Coordinates of C-alpha atoms in Angstrom, one line a residue:
Chain A
M15 CA 30.2 -30.2 56.4
S16 CA 27.3 -28.9 54.7
A17 CA 25.1 -30.8 52.1
L18 CA 25.6 -30.5 48.4
I19 CA 22.1 -29.8 47.9
E20 CA 20.0 -28.1 50.4
I21 CA 16.2 -27.8 49.8
R22 CA 14.3 -25.7 52.2
D23 CA 10.5 -25.4 52.3
V24 CA 10.0 -25.6 48.7
S25 CA 6.6 -25.6 47.2
K26 CA 5.5 -25.5 43.6
V27 CA 2.1 -24.5 42.6
Y28 CA 1.2 -24.6 38.6
R29 CA -1.0 -21.8 37.6
R30 CA -3.0 -22.4 34.2
D31 CA -5.6 -19.8 33.6
S32 CA -7.3 -19.1 36.9
I33 CA -6.8 -23.0 38.1
E34 CA -3.9 -23.5 40.7
T35 CA -2.5 -27.0 41.1
P36 CA -0.3 -27.5 43.9
V37 CA 2.6 -30.0 43.1
L38 CA 5.0 -29.9 46.0
S39 CA 4.4 -28.5 49.4
G40 CA 7.0 -27.8 52.0
I41 CA 9.7 -30.1 51.0
N42 CA 12.9 -30.2 52.7
L43 CA 15.8 -32.3 51.7
N44 CA 19.5 -32.6 51.8
V45 CA 21.8 -34.3 49.3
E46 CA 25.2 -35.1 50.5
H47 CA 28.5 -34.9 48.1
G48 CA 28.7 -38.4 46.6
E49 CA 25.2 -39.4 47.4
F50 CA 23.1 -41.3 45.1
L51 CA 19.7 -40.4 45.8
A52 CA 16.5 -42.1 44.1
L53 CA 13.2 -40.2 44.1
M54 CA 10.2 -42.6 43.6
G55 CA 6.7 -42.0 43.7
P56 CA 3.4 -42.6 41.7
S57 CA 2.7 -40.2 38.6
G58 CA 1.7 -36.8 39.7
S59 CA 3.7 -37.1 42.9
G60 CA 5.9 -34.0 42.0
K61 CA 9.1 -36.3 41.6
T62 CA 10.1 -34.9 38.2
T63 CA 9.1 -31.4 39.3
L64 CA 11.6 -31.7 42.3
L65 CA 14.3 -33.0 40.0
N66 CA 13.8 -30.2 37.6
M67 CA 14.1 -27.7 40.2
I68 CA 17.3 -29.3 41.7
A69 CA 18.5 -29.2 38.0
G70 CA 17.7 -25.5 37.6
I71 CA 15.3 -25.8 34.8
D72 CA 12.2 -25.1 36.9
K73 CA 11.7 -22.6 39.6
P74 CA 9.8 -23.2 43.1
T75 CA 6.8 -21.0 43.9
S76 CA 8.4 -20.6 47.4
G77 CA 11.4 -21.8 49.1
Q78 CA 15.1 -22.2 48.8
I79 CA 17.3 -24.5 46.6
R80 CA 20.8 -24.2 47.5
V81 CA 23.5 -26.2 45.4
G82 CA 27.0 -25.6 46.7
D83 CA 27.2 -22.2 47.4
T84 CA 24.5 -21.1 45.0
D85 CA 20.9 -20.2 45.8
I86 CA 19.6 -21.2 42.4
A87 CA 15.8 -20.5 43.2
R88 CA 16.7 -16.8 42.7
M89 CA 18.8 -16.7 39.7
S90 CA 18.0 -15.3 36.2
E91 CA 17.4 -17.5 33.2
S92 CA 20.7 -16.6 31.6
A93 CA 22.7 -17.0 35.0
L94 CA 20.8 -20.3 35.5
A95 CA 22.0 -21.5 31.9
K96 CA 25.5 -20.6 32.8
W97 CA 25.2 -22.4 35.9
R98 CA 23.6 -25.7 34.4
A99 CA 26.5 -25.7 31.7
S100 CA 29.2 -26.2 34.2
N101 CA 27.4 -27.9 37.1
V102 CA 24.8 -30.2 36.0
G103 CA 24.7 -33.2 33.6
F104 CA 21.3 -34.5 32.4
V105 CA 20.5 -37.9 31.5
F106 CA 16.9 -38.3 30.1
Q107 CA 14.5 -41.3 29.5
F108 CA 14.5 -40.8 25.9
Y109 CA 18.3 -40.1 25.6
N110 CA 17.6 -36.9 23.5
L111 CA 20.7 -37.0 21.3
I112 CA 20.9 -34.6 18.6
P113 CA 20.2 -37.2 15.6
V114 CA 22.3 -35.2 13.2
L115 CA 25.4 -35.2 15.2
T116 CA 27.8 -38.4 15.6
A117 CA 28.3 -39.9 19.3
F118 CA 31.5 -37.6 19.4
E119 CA 29.8 -34.5 18.4
N120 CA 26.8 -35.0 20.9
V121 CA 29.2 -35.6 23.8
E122 CA 31.3 -32.5 22.5
L123 CA 28.3 -30.2 22.6
P124 CA 28.2 -29.0 26.3
L125 CA 32.1 -28.3 26.0
L126 CA 31.3 -26.0 23.1
L127 CA 30.1 -23.6 25.8
T128 CA 33.5 -23.8 27.6
K129 CA 36.9 -22.1 26.5
L130 CA 38.6 -25.3 25.9
S131 CA 40.6 -25.8 22.7
K132 CA 39.7 -28.2 20.1
S133 CA 42.3 -30.8 21.2
E134 CA 41.2 -30.4 24.8
R135 CA 37.7 -31.1 23.8
K136 CA 38.5 -34.1 22.0
K137 CA 40.5 -35.4 24.8
H138 CA 37.5 -34.8 27.3
V139 CA 35.3 -36.4 24.7
E140 CA 37.3 -39.4 24.2
T141 CA 37.6 -39.9 28.0
A142 CA 34.1 -39.6 28.6
L143 CA 33.2 -42.0 25.8
T144 CA 35.7 -44.5 27.1
I145 CA 34.3 -44.5 30.5
V146 CA 30.9 -45.5 29.2
G147 CA 32.5 -48.0 27.0
L148 CA 31.9 -46.5 23.5
S149 CA 35.3 -45.4 22.6
D150 CA 34.9 -47.6 19.2
R151 CA 31.7 -45.7 18.3
L152 CA 32.8 -42.3 18.1
N153 CA 31.5 -41.7 14.7
Y154 CA 28.3 -43.5 15.0
Y155 CA 25.1 -41.5 14.6
P156 CA 22.3 -42.1 17.2
K157 CA 20.3 -44.0 14.7
Q158 CA 23.3 -46.4 14.1
L159 CA 23.4 -47.3 17.9
S160 CA 21.3 -49.3 20.2
G161 CA 18.9 -47.8 22.9
G162 CA 21.5 -49.0 25.5
Q163 CA 24.3 -47.4 23.4
E164 CA 22.4 -44.0 22.8
Q165 CA 21.6 -43.8 26.6
R166 CA 25.4 -44.6 27.4
V167 CA 26.3 -41.8 24.9
A168 CA 23.8 -39.5 26.7
I169 CA 25.8 -40.3 29.9
A170 CA 29.1 -39.3 28.5
R171 CA 27.4 -36.1 27.5
A172 CA 26.3 -35.6 31.1
I173 CA 29.8 -36.1 32.6
V174 CA 32.1 -34.7 29.9
T175 CA 32.1 -31.3 31.9
D176 CA 32.6 -33.0 35.2
P177 CA 29.6 -31.5 36.7
L178 CA 28.8 -31.1 40.2
I179 CA 25.5 -33.1 40.1
L180 CA 24.2 -35.7 37.7
I181 CA 20.5 -35.5 37.2
A182 CA 18.6 -38.6 35.7
D183 CA 14.9 -38.8 34.9
E184 CA 13.9 -42.4 34.4
P185 CA 17.3 -43.3 32.9
T186 CA 16.1 -46.9 32.2
G187 CA 12.7 -46.1 31.4
D188 CA 13.0 -46.8 27.7
L189 CA 15.4 -49.8 27.9
D190 CA 15.1 -53.4 27.9
K191 CA 16.1 -55.3 31.1
T192 CA 19.7 -56.1 30.0
S193 CA 20.5 -52.5 28.7
A194 CA 18.8 -51.2 32.0
Q195 CA 21.1 -53.2 34.1
E196 CA 24.0 -52.1 32.4
I197 CA 23.3 -48.4 32.6
M198 CA 22.5 -48.8 36.5
T199 CA 25.8 -50.5 36.7
L200 CA 27.5 -47.7 34.9
M201 CA 25.7 -45.1 37.0
Q202 CA 26.8 -46.8 40.2
R203 CA 30.4 -46.8 39.0
L204 CA 30.2 -43.1 38.2
N205 CA 29.0 -42.7 41.7
S206 CA 31.4 -44.9 43.4
E207 CA 34.5 -44.8 41.4
F208 CA 34.1 -41.1 40.2
K209 CA 32.2 -39.7 43.3
K210 CA 29.5 -38.1 41.2
T211 CA 26.7 -36.9 43.2
I212 CA 23.7 -38.4 41.4
V213 CA 19.8 -37.5 41.7
M214 CA 17.7 -40.0 39.9
V215 CA 13.9 -40.1 39.2
T216 CA 12.4 -43.6 38.8
H217 CA 9.4 -45.5 39.2
D218 CA 11.1 -48.8 39.0
S219 CA 12.1 -50.3 42.4
H220 CA 14.7 -52.6 40.9
T221 CA 16.4 -49.4 39.3
A222 CA 15.9 -47.5 42.5
S223 CA 17.5 -50.1 44.5
K224 CA 20.9 -49.4 42.9
A225 CA 20.9 -45.9 44.8
S226 CA 22.5 -45.3 48.0
V227 CA 19.5 -43.0 49.4
L228 CA 15.8 -43.7 48.4
R229 CA 13.0 -41.1 48.9
H230 CA 9.5 -41.4 48.3
L231 CA 7.0 -38.7 47.2
E232 CA 3.2 -38.9 47.4
K233 CA 0.9 -36.0 46.4
G234 CA 3.6 -33.6 46.6
D235 CA 5.1 -34.7 50.2
L236 CA 8.1 -36.2 50.7
L237 CA 8.0 -39.0 52.9
P238 CA 10.3 -39.7 55.7
E239 CA 13.8 -40.9 54.8
D240 CA 14.5 -44.6 54.0
V241 CA 18.1 -45.2 53.8
Q242 CA 19.2 -48.4 52.2
T243 CA 22.5 -50.1 51.7
N244 CA 23.7 -51.9 48.6
Chain B
M17 CA 31.9 -23.5 13.0
K18 CA 30.1 -26.2 15.0
L19 CA 26.9 -24.1 15.0
L20 CA 27.3 -23.6 11.2
K21 CA 27.8 -27.5 10.5
M22 CA 24.7 -28.2 12.9
I23 CA 22.8 -25.6 10.9
F24 CA 23.7 -27.1 7.7
R25 CA 23.0 -30.8 8.8
N26 CA 19.6 -29.6 10.2
V27 CA 18.6 -28.1 6.8
F28 CA 19.1 -31.3 5.1
R29 CA 17.6 -33.6 7.9
H30 CA 14.4 -33.9 5.7
K31 CA 16.0 -33.8 2.3
L32 CA 12.8 -33.9 0.3
R33 CA 11.1 -31.3 2.2
T34 CA 14.2 -28.9 2.2
V35 CA 14.6 -29.4 -1.6
L36 CA 11.0 -28.7 -2.3
T37 CA 11.1 -25.6 -0.2
I38 CA 14.1 -24.5 -2.0
L39 CA 12.7 -25.1 -5.4
G40 CA 9.5 -23.2 -4.2
I41 CA 11.6 -20.3 -3.3
A42 CA 13.6 -20.6 -6.5
V43 CA 10.5 -20.5 -8.6
A44 CA 9.0 -17.7 -6.6
V45 CA 12.3 -15.7 -6.9
M46 CA 12.6 -16.4 -10.6
A47 CA 8.8 -15.2 -11.1
F48 CA 9.8 -12.0 -9.1
G49 CA 12.9 -11.5 -11.0
L50 CA 11.0 -11.8 -14.4
L51 CA 8.1 -9.6 -13.3
R52 CA 10.5 -6.9 -12.0
T53 CA 12.7 -7.2 -15.4
V54 CA 9.4 -6.6 -17.5
V55 CA 8.4 -3.5 -15.3
G56 CA 12.0 -2.4 -15.4
A57 CA 12.0 -2.7 -19.2
W58 CA 8.7 -0.7 -19.5
G59 CA 10.1 2.0 -17.5
S60 CA 13.4 1.9 -19.2
G61 CA 12.9 4.9 -21.2
V62 CA 12.2 7.0 -17.8
A63 CA 15.3 5.5 -16.3
A64 CA 17.4 6.5 -19.5
S65 CA 15.9 10.0 -19.8
S66 CA 18.1 12.9 -19.2
A67 CA 17.8 15.9 -17.0
D68 CA 19.1 18.1 -19.5
R69 CA 16.7 17.4 -22.1
L70 CA 13.2 18.8 -22.8
V71 CA 10.6 17.5 -25.3
T72 CA 8.0 19.7 -27.2
R73 CA 4.9 18.1 -28.7
D74 CA 1.7 19.4 -29.7
A75 CA -0.2 20.7 -26.9
V76 CA -3.4 18.6 -27.7
T77 CA -2.1 15.2 -28.8
I78 CA 1.3 13.8 -30.0
I79 CA -0.4 12.5 -32.9
N80 CA -0.7 15.9 -34.4
P81 CA 2.5 16.9 -35.8
L82 CA 4.4 20.3 -35.4
P83 CA 5.6 22.5 -38.2
L84 CA 9.1 22.1 -39.3
S85 CA 9.5 25.7 -39.2
Y86 CA 9.5 25.6 -35.3
Y87 CA 12.9 24.3 -35.3
N88 CA 14.7 27.5 -35.8
Q89 CA 12.5 29.5 -33.3
I90 CA 13.2 26.9 -30.8
K91 CA 16.9 27.0 -31.3
Q92 CA 17.0 30.5 -30.5
V93 CA 15.6 30.3 -27.2
S94 CA 18.2 31.2 -24.4
G95 CA 19.2 28.2 -22.7
V96 CA 18.8 25.5 -25.6
R97 CA 21.9 24.3 -26.7
E98 CA 20.9 22.0 -29.6
V99 CA 17.6 21.0 -31.0
T100 CA 16.6 17.8 -32.8
Y101 CA 13.4 16.4 -34.1
M102 CA 11.9 13.1 -34.9
N103 CA 8.8 11.2 -35.8
W104 CA 7.4 7.8 -34.9
F105 CA 7.6 5.7 -37.9
G106 CA 5.6 2.8 -36.9
G107 CA 5.0 -0.1 -39.4
T108 CA 5.5 -3.7 -39.3
Y109 CA 8.6 -5.9 -39.6
I110 CA 7.7 -9.5 -40.5
D111 CA 4.5 -9.4 -38.3
Q112 CA 2.9 -7.7 -35.3
S113 CA 4.7 -9.9 -32.9
H114 CA 8.1 -8.7 -33.9
F115 CA 7.7 -5.3 -32.6
F116 CA 10.5 -2.7 -32.0
A117 CA 10.7 1.1 -32.0
R118 CA 11.3 2.8 -35.3
Y119 CA 11.8 6.5 -35.3
A120 CA 12.7 8.8 -38.4
V121 CA 15.2 11.0 -36.9
D122 CA 17.1 14.3 -38.1
P123 CA 20.5 12.8 -39.1
G124 CA 22.2 16.2 -38.5
T125 CA 21.4 16.5 -35.0
F126 CA 20.0 13.4 -33.4
F127 CA 23.2 11.8 -32.3
S128 CA 24.4 15.1 -30.8
V129 CA 21.4 15.5 -28.6
Y130 CA 21.6 11.7 -27.7
P131 CA 25.2 10.9 -27.1
E132 CA 24.1 7.8 -25.2
Y133 CA 23.7 6.1 -28.6
L134 CA 27.3 5.3 -29.6
V135 CA 28.0 5.6 -33.5
G136 CA 31.2 5.5 -35.3
S137 CA 31.8 8.5 -37.5
K138 CA 31.9 6.5 -40.8
T139 CA 28.5 5.1 -39.8
L140 CA 27.1 8.4 -39.1
A141 CA 28.4 10.0 -42.3
A142 CA 26.9 7.0 -44.3
F143 CA 23.6 7.5 -42.4
R144 CA 23.7 11.3 -43.5
N145 CA 24.4 10.8 -47.0
Q146 CA 22.4 7.6 -48.0
P147 CA 18.7 8.7 -47.7
N148 CA 17.5 5.2 -47.1
D149 CA 19.9 4.0 -44.5
C150 CA 19.2 3.3 -41.1
I151 CA 21.0 2.6 -38.0
V152 CA 19.9 -0.2 -35.6
G153 CA 20.7 -1.1 -31.9
S154 CA 23.0 -3.8 -30.9
A155 CA 20.6 -5.9 -29.1
L156 CA 18.2 -5.7 -32.1
A157 CA 20.9 -6.5 -34.5
Q158 CA 21.6 -9.4 -32.4
R159 CA 18.0 -10.5 -32.1
Y160 CA 17.7 -10.6 -35.9
N161 CA 21.1 -11.0 -37.0
F162 CA 21.2 -7.7 -38.8
K163 CA 24.4 -6.9 -40.3
V164 CA 25.7 -3.8 -42.1
G165 CA 24.4 -3.9 -45.8
D166 CA 21.4 -5.9 -44.9
V167 CA 18.0 -4.4 -46.1
I168 CA 15.2 -4.1 -43.6
T169 CA 11.7 -4.3 -45.2
I170 CA 8.9 -2.5 -43.3
D171 CA 5.3 -2.5 -44.1
G172 CA 4.4 1.0 -43.3
D173 CA 1.0 2.0 -41.5
I174 CA 1.3 5.6 -40.5
Y175 CA 3.3 6.0 -43.7
P176 CA 1.8 3.4 -45.9
G177 CA 3.6 1.5 -48.5
T178 CA 6.7 -0.9 -48.4
W179 CA 9.7 0.6 -47.1
E180 CA 13.2 -0.7 -47.5
F181 CA 16.1 0.4 -45.3
Q182 CA 19.6 -0.5 -45.7
V183 CA 21.6 -0.9 -42.4
A184 CA 24.4 1.7 -42.2
G185 CA 25.7 0.6 -38.9
I186 CA 24.9 -0.6 -35.4
Y187 CA 24.9 1.6 -32.4
K188 CA 25.9 0.4 -29.0
P189 CA 24.4 1.8 -25.6
K190 CA 26.4 3.8 -23.6
F191 CA 24.8 2.8 -20.5
K192 CA 22.9 -0.5 -19.4
S193 CA 19.6 1.4 -19.4
T194 CA 20.1 3.0 -22.8
D195 CA 17.6 1.3 -25.2
A196 CA 19.7 -1.1 -27.5
M197 CA 16.4 -2.4 -29.4
A198 CA 15.6 0.7 -31.5
M199 CA 15.8 1.4 -35.3
F200 CA 16.7 5.1 -36.4
L201 CA 15.7 6.0 -40.0
N202 CA 16.6 9.3 -42.0
W203 CA 13.8 12.1 -41.4
N204 CA 14.7 13.8 -44.5
Y205 CA 14.2 10.6 -46.6
L206 CA 10.9 10.1 -45.0
N207 CA 10.0 13.6 -45.5
E208 CA 10.9 13.5 -49.3
K209 CA 8.6 10.3 -49.7
V210 CA 5.8 12.0 -47.7
K211 CA 6.1 15.0 -50.0
Q212 CA 5.5 12.8 -53.1
D213 CA 2.9 10.4 -51.7
F214 CA 1.1 12.5 -49.2
P215 CA 1.9 16.3 -49.9
G216 CA -0.4 17.4 -47.1
R217 CA 1.8 15.6 -44.4
A218 CA 5.0 17.0 -45.3
D219 CA 7.3 19.0 -43.0
G220 CA 5.5 17.5 -40.1
V221 CA 7.6 16.8 -37.0
G222 CA 6.5 14.3 -34.4
W223 CA 8.3 16.1 -31.5
Y224 CA 11.3 18.1 -30.8
V225 CA 13.9 17.4 -28.4
E226 CA 16.0 20.2 -26.8
Q227 CA 19.4 19.8 -25.3
I228 CA 19.6 22.5 -22.6
D229 CA 22.6 24.0 -20.9
A230 CA 23.7 22.0 -17.7
G231 CA 21.9 23.5 -14.6
A232 CA 19.6 25.7 -16.6
N233 CA 16.3 26.1 -15.4
S234 CA 14.2 23.6 -17.6
G235 CA 10.7 24.7 -16.5
D236 CA 11.5 28.5 -17.5
I237 CA 12.9 27.5 -20.9
G238 CA 9.9 25.1 -21.3
R239 CA 7.5 27.9 -20.6
R240 CA 9.5 30.2 -23.0
I241 CA 9.2 27.6 -25.8
D242 CA 5.5 27.2 -25.3
A243 CA 5.0 31.0 -25.3
L244 CA 6.7 31.1 -28.8
F245 CA 3.5 29.2 -30.1
A246 CA 0.9 30.3 -27.9
N247 CA -2.3 30.9 -29.9
S248 CA -0.8 29.5 -33.1
P249 CA -2.8 26.6 -34.9
A250 CA -0.2 24.3 -33.3
E251 CA 0.3 25.1 -29.5
T252 CA 2.8 23.3 -28.0
K253 CA 3.7 21.5 -24.7
T254 CA 7.0 21.4 -23.5
E255 CA 8.2 19.1 -20.6
S256 CA 11.0 17.3 -19.4
E257 CA 12.2 14.0 -21.2
R258 CA 11.2 12.2 -17.9
Q259 CA 7.6 13.7 -17.7
F260 CA 7.4 12.8 -21.5
Q261 CA 8.4 9.2 -21.2
Q262 CA 6.0 8.8 -18.0
G263 CA 3.2 10.3 -20.1
F264 CA 3.8 7.3 -22.4
L265 CA 3.6 4.8 -19.5
A266 CA 0.3 6.2 -18.0
S267 CA -1.5 4.5 -20.4
A268 CA -0.1 1.1 -19.2
G269 CA -0.1 2.3 -15.6
A270 CA -2.8 -0.1 -14.4
I271 CA -1.0 -3.0 -15.7
I272 CA 2.6 -1.9 -14.6
S273 CA 0.8 -1.4 -11.0
A274 CA -0.6 -4.9 -11.2
M275 CA 2.5 -6.4 -12.0
N276 CA 4.3 -4.4 -9.3
Y277 CA 1.9 -5.6 -6.8
V278 CA 2.0 -9.3 -7.9
S279 CA 5.8 -9.2 -7.7
F280 CA 5.3 -8.2 -4.1
V281 CA 2.6 -10.8 -3.6
I282 CA 5.3 -13.5 -4.6
V283 CA 7.5 -12.1 -1.8
G284 CA 4.6 -12.9 0.7
I285 CA 4.2 -16.6 -0.9
I286 CA 8.0 -17.1 -0.5
M287 CA 7.5 -16.3 3.1
L288 CA 4.6 -18.4 3.6
V289 CA 6.2 -21.5 2.0
L290 CA 9.6 -21.0 4.2
A291 CA 7.6 -20.1 7.3
N292 CA 5.7 -23.3 6.9
T293 CA 8.9 -25.3 6.7
M294 CA 10.5 -23.7 9.6
I295 CA 7.4 -23.7 11.9
M296 CA 7.3 -27.6 11.2
S297 CA 11.2 -28.0 11.8
A298 CA 11.1 -26.0 15.0
R299 CA 8.1 -28.0 16.3
E300 CA 9.8 -31.3 15.5
R301 CA 12.9 -30.2 17.2
T302 CA 10.9 -28.8 20.5
R303 CA 12.7 -31.4 22.5
E304 CA 16.1 -31.0 21.1
Y305 CA 15.8 -27.4 21.8
A306 CA 15.1 -27.7 25.3
V307 CA 17.8 -30.3 25.8
L308 CA 19.9 -27.8 24.4
K309 CA 18.7 -25.2 26.7
A310 CA 19.1 -27.5 29.7
I311 CA 22.6 -28.2 28.9
G312 CA 23.5 -24.6 29.1
F313 CA 22.8 -23.2 25.6
S314 CA 21.6 -19.8 25.7
G315 CA 18.6 -18.1 23.8
R316 CA 21.0 -16.4 21.6
H317 CA 22.5 -19.7 20.5
L318 CA 18.9 -21.1 19.7
I319 CA 18.0 -17.9 17.7
E320 CA 21.2 -18.1 15.6
M321 CA 20.4 -21.8 14.9
I322 CA 16.8 -21.2 13.8
L323 CA 17.7 -17.9 12.0
G324 CA 20.6 -19.5 10.4
E325 CA 18.7 -22.4 9.2
S326 CA 15.8 -20.2 7.8
L327 CA 18.4 -17.8 6.1
L328 CA 20.3 -20.6 4.7
V329 CA 17.3 -22.3 2.9
S330 CA 15.9 -18.9 1.9
L331 CA 19.4 -17.8 0.3
L332 CA 19.9 -21.3 -1.3
G333 CA 16.4 -20.9 -2.9
G334 CA 17.1 -17.3 -3.7
A335 CA 20.4 -17.9 -5.3
L336 CA 18.8 -20.6 -7.4
G337 CA 16.1 -18.4 -8.1
I338 CA 18.3 -15.5 -9.3
F339 CA 20.5 -18.0 -11.3
L340 CA 17.3 -19.2 -13.2
T341 CA 16.2 -15.7 -13.8
Y342 CA 18.8 -15.1 -16.4
P343 CA 17.8 -17.8 -18.8
V344 CA 14.1 -17.3 -18.3
V345 CA 14.3 -13.5 -19.1
E346 CA 16.5 -14.3 -22.1
S347 CA 13.9 -17.1 -23.2
F348 CA 11.0 -14.5 -22.3
A349 CA 12.8 -11.8 -24.4
S350 CA 12.8 -14.0 -27.4
F351 CA 8.9 -13.9 -27.9
A352 CA 8.4 -10.7 -25.8
S353 CA 9.4 -8.2 -28.5
F354 CA 5.9 -6.6 -28.1
L355 CA 7.7 -4.8 -25.2
G356 CA 9.9 -3.0 -27.7
A357 CA 12.6 -2.9 -25.1
D358 CA 15.9 -4.6 -24.5
L359 CA 15.0 -7.2 -21.4
F360 CA 17.8 -7.7 -19.2
V361 CA 18.0 -8.3 -15.6
Q362 CA 18.9 -5.1 -13.8
S363 CA 21.2 -5.0 -10.8
A364 CA 18.3 -3.2 -8.9
T365 CA 16.1 -6.4 -9.5
L366 CA 19.0 -8.5 -8.3
L367 CA 19.5 -6.3 -5.1
T368 CA 15.6 -6.2 -4.4
A369 CA 15.5 -10.1 -4.9
F370 CA 18.3 -10.5 -2.4
A371 CA 16.9 -8.4 -0.1
A372 CA 13.4 -9.9 -0.2
V373 CA 15.1 -13.3 0.2
V374 CA 17.0 -12.0 3.3
F375 CA 13.7 -10.5 4.6
V376 CA 11.6 -13.6 4.2
G377 CA 14.4 -15.7 5.9
I378 CA 14.3 -13.6 8.8
A379 CA 10.6 -13.2 8.9
A380 CA 10.1 -16.8 8.5
A381 CA 12.2 -17.4 11.5
L382 CA 10.5 -15.2 14.0
F383 CA 7.5 -17.3 14.9
P384 CA 9.6 -20.5 15.6
I385 CA 12.0 -18.4 17.5
Q386 CA 9.2 -16.9 19.7
R387 CA 7.8 -20.5 20.1
T388 CA 11.0 -21.9 21.1
M389 CA 11.9 -19.1 23.3
N390 CA 8.7 -19.3 25.1
T391 CA 8.7 -23.0 25.7
K392 CA 9.8 -23.9 29.2
I393 CA 12.8 -26.5 29.3
A394 CA 10.4 -29.0 31.2
D395 CA 7.6 -28.7 28.9
G396 CA 9.9 -29.0 25.8
I397 CA 11.7 -32.1 27.2
R398 CA 8.3 -33.6 27.6
F399 CA 6.9 -32.8 24.1
A400 CA 5.8 -35.6 22.1
G401 CA 5.5 -33.8 18.9

């Protein structure tokens, strides 16, 4: 069985005016179905760039990125937007909830792009918020929630469409130790219980230790594999 | 519906800023409405002029009267159905600030040539039979609370002396554009008094107005009228009623042009006010828009959100501005009688204001839309605003 995510000879060069800055060079990586991969590396190592390319919000300068049966490196912007809507769930460092929407409405956002009826959407949202343990905070606005709760709403938003992969960029980077622990426990549960494939970027080794596979990036190169067991 | 809800909530995310923007737009739209109303009132004579009426005046200046004897000659011209004549009476009612138009008109023919002034038969009969009777417009009567039987005292200037006219009736305007602020006196009464006091000025007519056959060649008729009096001591100039009215406006042309110009500068100001708000809003939400794009919302969705927000603010401001225009115009009219016209908010003004508000709503959203569309998702998510 082939890997869920196949990255082949991916390079990324940023061009600003006449200056070219290579960020990634010749990356090869496989992420299996149900894998929880943590990407680590110092600032500027290219880990977020790689994550963005896996998520389809950035494109490689060269190489191939295949997710499932789709070569996302060659898709148009509009096709990528549709692809992301049904295949990718995002968890960001700063939660990025819409402040004028309640927890329920924030989680419902990705479902507005589907053909689900209002009652079906409600059911999905309530399920997602129950999984993250916030079924009693449906009508709370982000400012009425703690940082950990906001991140859990963000995770509910990421899983509500039952995407193929979860992309997490420093998901505990803005949280205290206890909240960070809760979030990582939840991420582990999503991976083990709900078989979600997760690709996470972090610079925190404790957070990274919760993943099943750990890879290091340095100056745009992916270091040899370092599989760890929990 | 969810999108509309989001737009509405986004609009009031910064309540003070939004309220100030709406108030700014409202004040600007109100100023626009007031200026357009005043410009419209100035040109109301042109708007109300009929295509089937010609005006004959002295070829050199309207100040020079024409002989009353021209009446019968003009009436004989082929294509002329009816002729009336009138004089500008002038004078002062109370003081200079209480200005309204006062014309001495031929009681026998005036209301046939001007059917847009609606007068009852009893009123007309009284006006024809009582020399010092007058007929006033409904708006004028309302402003000064004139009633039938009231005596209006005018301090004459062109025709010196103290003149007293009794209100025989009140005419109603047939159309919205018809002047309802005028006062019509009996030309025969004026002429009799002039004969006594200023015999040299008797039988002098300010100008003639010809009602011509529908579809008749007005230019040709005008030329034939003027030909009748060519090489006479009082040569004439005949033109369409519209040209005649425009001639009056020409003297105030620079002011009207300036007001027109300023009214559209106001549209530019509204646009800057709203564009400033929209740019700030879109900049603050750079990261949110990037997140929406990341989770699958298309460019069209974001355009709808930004445009919707911009249009909602501009329409709320526009609606408030239009609503405020009415009392402001009414209040302005009470001390702007120098215009001599009935000030009312024309539907064309409302439509122009509405179109301007929609235009501003769209234009103000263009830059934020362009910026949002050009921001890469990855850059947007990192945006620290």
